[in-house]
Amino acid sequence: MAVSFEFKEKYNFNDLVEIVRILREPGGCPWDMEQTHQSIRENFLEETYEVIEAIDTNNRELMQEELGDVLLQVLMHSDMARTEGWFTIDDVADGISQKLIIRHPHVFGDVNVNSTDDVLKNWDTIKRQTKDQRTQSEAMAAIPATYPALMKAQKVQEKAKKAGFDWREADGAFDKISEEAAELKEALARGDKASVEDELGDLLFSVVNTARFCGCEAETALDKATKKFMARFNIVERLASEKGIDMKSASIEVLDELWDCAKKN
């Protein structure tokens, strides 16, 4: 039996809230009614990554669509919470509104700022106060465990910097890469798998630190490098096919020559 619903030419946020409620209540959609916070957890991640892809490709139409998908995830979780008696979407909106007002005293209060750096310092101080974080160690512990490893490493390093624990200049961070690479090489020579993993982690952490000094996001830099490799590998495969070369049995010299050709293209 169809539910009572007013069809419109253009819908707004309140309409979307109502549509989600209808879908999840008796008489709505069986699939939507069965979902839990856990069952759609991965959907949230997927939709977020799709927004990022739309941003990276500067696809405005796709960005609008994917932001809608992310908003749907927010409303689904909020409606589940409503039926469980936890909170509502209005509570979510109130919470973020309160946070924005509290963390922007230079806009909604009488605090004066002279630069973006001042804004960020105030934001961090207020954030730690409202979360009762007395040390940067506590702030580090609050970083979500589910962050990608490179992103988490960079966030941890930023917290350490705020405590004054950081290289004074980029050379120190960059030199650490060579030091950690040498230690990894020694671990590989010993054939100690546990040490190899440990030293590899230290090397990656040092690379992330250098990325931070360069003003780069390590996660973004690695993603771009991966995409670049994929594009070049596609050219290598095509060239090998055109030249009748079996890549599995070809020498490293032949493959390297193909790679150089791919780089030039």
PDB file of N, CA and C in Angstrom, residues 120-179:
ATOM      1  N   LEU A 120      43.300  29.275  13.627  1.00  0.00           N
ATOM      2  CA  LEU A 120      43.590  27.858  13.858  1.00  0.00           C
ATOM      3  C   LEU A 120      44.053  27.602  15.291  1.00  0.00           C
ATOM      4  N   LYS A 121      44.856  28.536  15.838  1.00  0.00           N
ATOM      5  CA  LYS A 121      45.315  28.383  17.217  1.00  0.00           C
ATOM      6  C   LYS A 121      44.140  28.455  18.187  1.00  0.00           C
ATOM      7  N   ASN A 122      43.252  29.413  17.961  1.00  0.00           N
ATOM      8  CA  ASN A 122      42.070  29.534  18.807  1.00  0.00           C
ATOM      9  C   ASN A 122      41.205  28.283  18.710  1.00  0.00           C
ATOM     10  N   TRP A 123      41.018  27.804  17.463  1.00  0.00           N
ATOM     11  CA  TRP A 123      40.200  26.613  17.224  1.00  0.00           C
ATOM     12  C   TRP A 123      40.758  25.429  18.013  1.00  0.00           C
ATOM     13  N   ASP A 124      42.067  25.226  17.932  1.00  0.00           N
ATOM     14  CA  ASP A 124      42.688  24.090  18.612  1.00  0.00           C
ATOM     15  C   ASP A 124      42.571  24.218  20.125  1.00  0.00           C
ATOM     16  N   THR A 125      42.790  25.423  20.646  1.00  0.00           N
ATOM     17  CA  THR A 125      42.698  25.649  22.093  1.00  0.00           C
ATOM     18  C   THR A 125      41.287  25.394  22.602  1.00  0.00           C
ATOM     19  N   ILE A 126      40.310  25.949  21.900  1.00  0.00           N
ATOM     20  CA  ILE A 126      38.904  25.779  22.296  1.00  0.00           C
ATOM     21  C   ILE A 126      38.491  24.316  22.179  1.00  0.00           C
ATOM     22  N   LYS A 127      38.951  23.642  21.112  1.00  0.00           N
ATOM     23  CA  LYS A 127      38.617  22.233  20.913  1.00  0.00           C
ATOM     24  C   LYS A 127      39.123  21.389  22.074  1.00  0.00           C
ATOM     25  N   ARG A 128      40.363  21.626  22.483  1.00  0.00           N
ATOM     26  CA  ARG A 128      40.939  20.863  23.593  1.00  0.00           C
ATOM     27  C   ARG A 128      40.216  21.160  24.903  1.00  0.00           C
ATOM     28  N   GLN A 129      39.803  22.417  25.082  1.00  0.00           N
ATOM     29  CA  GLN A 129      39.093  22.783  26.302  1.00  0.00           C
ATOM     30  C   GLN A 129      37.726  22.111  26.372  1.00  0.00           C
ATOM     31  N   THR A 130      36.997  22.147  25.253  1.00  0.00           N
ATOM     32  CA  THR A 130      35.650  21.565  25.244  1.00  0.00           C
ATOM     33  C   THR A 130      35.682  20.049  25.343  1.00  0.00           C
ATOM     34  N   LYS A 131      36.768  19.434  24.897  1.00  0.00           N
ATOM     35  CA  LYS A 131      36.904  17.983  24.975  1.00  0.00           C
ATOM     36  C   LYS A 131      37.707  17.552  26.205  1.00  0.00           C
ATOM     37  N   ASP A 132      38.062  18.534  27.039  1.00  0.00           N
ATOM     38  CA  ASP A 132      38.813  18.280  28.274  1.00  0.00           C
ATOM     39  C   ASP A 132      40.123  17.544  27.993  1.00  0.00           C
ATOM     40  N   GLN A 133      40.807  18.001  26.945  1.00  0.00           N
ATOM     41  CA  GLN A 133      42.115  17.427  26.602  1.00  0.00           C
ATOM     42  C   GLN A 133      43.195  18.358  27.150  1.00  0.00           C
ATOM     43  N   ARG A 134      43.869  17.904  28.202  1.00  0.00           N
ATOM     44  CA  ARG A 134      44.855  18.755  28.864  1.00  0.00           C
ATOM     45  C   ARG A 134      46.229  18.667  28.208  1.00  0.00           C
ATOM     46  N   THR A 135      46.503  17.603  27.467  1.00  0.00           N
ATOM     47  CA  THR A 135      47.805  17.430  26.831  1.00  0.00           C
ATOM     48  C   THR A 135      47.616  17.049  25.367  1.00  0.00           C
ATOM     49  N   GLN A 136      48.701  17.205  24.601  1.00  0.00           N
ATOM     50  CA  GLN A 136      48.647  16.790  23.201  1.00  0.00           C
ATOM     51  C   GLN A 136      48.584  15.267  23.090  1.00  0.00           C
ATOM     52  N   SER A 137      49.088  14.556  24.105  1.00  0.00           N
ATOM     53  CA  SER A 137      48.969  13.092  24.115  1.00  0.00           C
ATOM     54  C   SER A 137      47.501  12.683  24.133  1.00  0.00           C
ATOM     55  N   GLU A 138      46.709  13.406  24.920  1.00  0.00           N
ATOM     56  CA  GLU A 138      45.272  13.123  24.961  1.00  0.00           C
ATOM     57  C   GLU A 138      44.617  13.471  23.632  1.00  0.00           C
ATOM     58  N   ALA A 139      45.103  14.545  22.996  1.00  0.00           N
ATOM     59  CA  ALA A 139      44.579  14.927  21.682  1.00  0.00           C
ATOM     60  C   ALA A 139      44.929  13.864  20.635  1.00  0.00           C
ATOM     61  N   MET A 140      46.148  13.309  20.740  1.00  0.00           N
ATOM     62  CA  MET A 140      46.550  12.223  19.831  1.00  0.00           C
ATOM     63  C   MET A 140      45.656  11.001  20.012  1.00  0.00           C
ATOM     64  N   ALA A 141      45.372  10.666  21.261  1.00  0.00           N
ATOM     65  CA  ALA A 141      44.562   9.487  21.553  1.00  0.00           C
ATOM     66  C   ALA A 141      43.145   9.633  21.007  1.00  0.00           C
ATOM     67  N   ALA A 142      42.707  10.890  20.809  1.00  0.00           N
ATOM     68  CA  ALA A 142      41.351  11.140  20.311  1.00  0.00           C
ATOM     69  C   ALA A 142      41.252  11.039  18.797  1.00  0.00           C
ATOM     70  N   ILE A 143      42.393  10.914  18.108  1.00  0.00           N
ATOM     71  CA  ILE A 143      42.367  10.755  16.651  1.00  0.00           C
ATOM     72  C   ILE A 143      41.719   9.408  16.324  1.00  0.00           C
ATOM     73  N   PRO A 144      40.705   9.384  15.454  1.00  0.00           N
ATOM     74  CA  PRO A 144      40.007   8.135  15.156  1.00  0.00           C
ATOM     75  C   PRO A 144      40.944   7.012  14.714  1.00  0.00           C
ATOM     76  N   ALA A 145      40.780   5.846  15.304  1.00  0.00           N
ATOM     77  CA  ALA A 145      41.609   4.688  14.954  1.00  0.00           C
ATOM     78  C   ALA A 145      41.350   4.232  13.527  1.00  0.00           C
ATOM     79  N   THR A 146      40.205   4.621  12.971  1.00  0.00           N
ATOM     80  CA  THR A 146      39.826   4.178  11.624  1.00  0.00           C
ATOM     81  C   THR A 146      40.432   5.035  10.517  1.00  0.00           C
ATOM     82  N   TYR A 147      41.171   6.094  10.871  1.00  0.00           N
ATOM     83  CA  TYR A 147      41.826   6.900   9.838  1.00  0.00           C
ATOM     84  C   TYR A 147      42.786   6.034   9.031  1.00  0.00           C
ATOM     85  N   PRO A 148      42.942   6.298   7.728  1.00  0.00           N
ATOM     86  CA  PRO A 148      44.003   5.635   6.964  1.00  0.00           C
ATOM     87  C   PRO A 148      45.341   5.911   7.629  1.00  0.00           C
ATOM     88  N   ALA A 149      46.268   4.955   7.553  1.00  0.00           N
ATOM     89  CA  ALA A 149      47.522   5.041   8.299  1.00  0.00           C
ATOM     90  C   ALA A 149      48.330   6.304   8.004  1.00  0.00           C
ATOM     91  N   LEU A 150      48.439   6.677   6.722  1.00  0.00           N
ATOM     92  CA  LEU A 150      49.209   7.871   6.378  1.00  0.00           C
ATOM     93  C   LEU A 150      48.576   9.127   6.974  1.00  0.00           C
ATOM     94  N   MET A 151      47.267   9.212   6.885  1.00  0.00           N
ATOM     95  CA  MET A 151      46.556  10.361   7.426  1.00  0.00           C
ATOM     96  C   MET A 151      46.711  10.427   8.946  1.00  0.00           C
ATOM     97  N   LYS A 152      46.599   9.285   9.587  1.00  0.00           N
ATOM     98  CA  LYS A 152      46.722   9.248  11.045  1.00  0.00           C
ATOM     99  C   LYS A 152      48.124   9.663  11.473  1.00  0.00           C
ATOM    100  N   ALA A 153      49.140   9.183  10.755  1.00  0.00           N
ATOM    101  CA  ALA A 153      50.522   9.547  11.076  1.00  0.00           C
ATOM    102  C   ALA A 153      50.712  11.052  10.989  1.00  0.00           C
ATOM    103  N   GLN A 154      50.154  11.668   9.941  1.00  0.00           N
ATOM    104  CA  GLN A 154      50.317  13.106   9.763  1.00  0.00           C
ATOM    105  C   GLN A 154      49.592  13.881  10.859  1.00  0.00           C
ATOM    106  N   LYS A 155      48.419  13.408  11.256  1.00  0.00           N
ATOM    107  CA  LYS A 155      47.672  14.064  12.330  1.00  0.00           C
ATOM    108  C   LYS A 155      48.442  13.980  13.645  1.00  0.00           C
ATOM    109  N   VAL A 156      49.029  12.814  13.923  1.00  0.00           N
ATOM    110  CA  VAL A 156      49.813  12.631  15.151  1.00  0.00           C
ATOM    111  C   VAL A 156      51.002  13.593  15.160  1.00  0.00           C
ATOM    112  N   GLN A 157      51.680  13.700  14.021  1.00  0.00           N
ATOM    113  CA  GLN A 157      52.839  14.588  13.921  1.00  0.00           C
ATOM    114  C   GLN A 157      52.437  16.050  14.130  1.00  0.00           C
ATOM    115  N   GLU A 158      51.272  16.421  13.636  1.00  0.00           N
ATOM    116  CA  GLU A 158      50.791  17.792  13.823  1.00  0.00           C
ATOM    117  C   GLU A 158      50.519  18.081  15.290  1.00  0.00           C
ATOM    118  N   LYS A 159      49.985  17.079  16.014  1.00  0.00           N
ATOM    119  CA  LYS A 159      49.754  17.249  17.446  1.00  0.00           C
ATOM    120  C   LYS A 159      51.085  17.402  18.176  1.00  0.00           C
ATOM    121  N   ALA A 160      52.081  16.605  17.787  1.00  0.00           N
ATOM    122  CA  ALA A 160      53.395  16.685  18.419  1.00  0.00           C
ATOM    123  C   ALA A 160      54.016  18.067  18.183  1.00  0.00           C
ATOM    124  N   LYS A 161      53.814  18.603  16.981  1.00  0.00           N
ATOM    125  CA  LYS A 161      54.349  19.926  16.654  1.00  0.00           C
ATOM    126  C   LYS A 161      53.765  20.980  17.577  1.00  0.00           C
ATOM    127  N   LYS A 162      52.471  20.872  17.879  1.00  0.00           N
ATOM    128  CA  LYS A 162      51.812  21.853  18.734  1.00  0.00           C
ATOM    129  C   LYS A 162      52.360  21.818  20.159  1.00  0.00           C
ATOM    130  N   ALA A 163      52.978  20.679  20.530  1.00  0.00           N
ATOM    131  CA  ALA A 163      53.596  20.562  21.850  1.00  0.00           C
ATOM    132  C   ALA A 163      55.059  21.004  21.801  1.00  0.00           C
ATOM    133  N   GLY A 164      55.541  21.419  20.614  1.00  0.00           N
ATOM    134  CA  GLY A 164      56.928  21.857  20.458  1.00  0.00           C
ATOM    135  C   GLY A 164      57.882  20.746  20.103  1.00  0.00           C
ATOM    136  N   PHE A 165      57.361  19.530  19.895  1.00  0.00           N
ATOM    137  CA  PHE A 165      58.203  18.380  19.574  1.00  0.00           C
ATOM    138  C   PHE A 165      58.237  18.204  18.063  1.00  0.00           C
ATOM    139  N   ASP A 166      59.216  18.846  17.422  1.00  0.00           N
ATOM    140  CA  ASP A 166      59.273  18.813  15.966  1.00  0.00           C
ATOM    141  C   ASP A 166      60.645  19.255  15.501  1.00  0.00           C
ATOM    142  N   TRP A 167      60.983  18.894  14.264  1.00  0.00           N
ATOM    143  CA  TRP A 167      62.218  19.377  13.673  1.00  0.00           C
ATOM    144  C   TRP A 167      62.114  20.876  13.489  1.00  0.00           C
ATOM    145  N   ARG A 168      63.235  21.562  13.616  1.00  0.00           N
ATOM    146  CA  ARG A 168      63.236  23.012  13.441  1.00  0.00           C
ATOM    147  C   ARG A 168      63.168  23.402  11.966  1.00  0.00           C
ATOM    148  N   GLU A 169      63.632  22.478  11.093  1.00  0.00           N
ATOM    149  CA  GLU A 169      63.579  22.743   9.656  1.00  0.00           C
ATOM    150  C   GLU A 169      63.417  21.428   8.903  1.00  0.00           C
ATOM    151  N   ALA A 170      63.079  21.541   7.613  1.00  0.00           N
ATOM    152  CA  ALA A 170      62.755  20.365   6.804  1.00  0.00           C
ATOM    153  C   ALA A 170      63.927  19.406   6.657  1.00  0.00           C
ATOM    154  N   ASP A 171      65.163  19.922   6.655  1.00  0.00           N
ATOM    155  CA  ASP A 171      66.332  19.051   6.458  1.00  0.00           C
ATOM    156  C   ASP A 171      66.395  17.927   7.486  1.00  0.00           C
ATOM    157  N   GLY A 172      66.023  18.233   8.721  1.00  0.00           N
ATOM    158  CA  GLY A 172      66.054  17.209   9.759  1.00  0.00           C
ATOM    159  C   GLY A 172      65.101  16.066   9.447  1.00  0.00           C
ATOM    160  N   ALA A 173      63.897  16.410   9.004  1.00  0.00           N
ATOM    161  CA  ALA A 173      62.910  15.385   8.644  1.00  0.00           C
ATOM    162  C   ALA A 173      63.370  14.602   7.421  1.00  0.00           C
ATOM    163  N   PHE A 174      63.952  15.318   6.445  1.00  0.00           N
ATOM    164  CA  PHE A 174      64.387  14.660   5.212  1.00  0.00           C
ATOM    165  C   PHE A 174      65.557  13.713   5.472  1.00  0.00           C
ATOM    166  N   ASP A 175      66.508  14.125   6.302  1.00  0.00           N
ATOM    167  CA  ASP A 175      67.670  13.282   6.617  1.00  0.00           C
ATOM    168  C   ASP A 175      67.244  12.011   7.342  1.00  0.00           C
ATOM    169  N   LYS A 176      66.137  12.101   8.072  1.00  0.00           N
ATOM    170  CA  LYS A 176      65.648  10.937   8.817  1.00  0.00           C
ATOM    171  C   LYS A 176      65.230   9.826   7.867  1.00  0.00           C
ATOM    172  N   ILE A 177      64.802  10.189   6.651  1.00  0.00           N
ATOM    173  CA  ILE A 177      64.412   9.170   5.674  1.00  0.00           C
ATOM    174  C   ILE A 177      65.605   8.276   5.338  1.00  0.00           C
ATOM    175  N   SER A 178      66.774   8.883   5.093  1.00  0.00           N
ATOM    176  CA  SER A 178      67.976   8.110   4.769  1.00  0.00           C
ATOM    177  C   SER A 178      68.374   7.216   5.928  1.00  0.00           C
ATOM    178  N   GLU A 179      68.262   7.746   7.141  1.00  0.00           N
ATOM    179  CA  GLU A 179      68.611   6.964   8.336  1.00  0.00           C
ATOM    180  C   GLU A 179      67.713   5.750   8.481  1.00  0.00           C
TER     181      GLU A 179
END
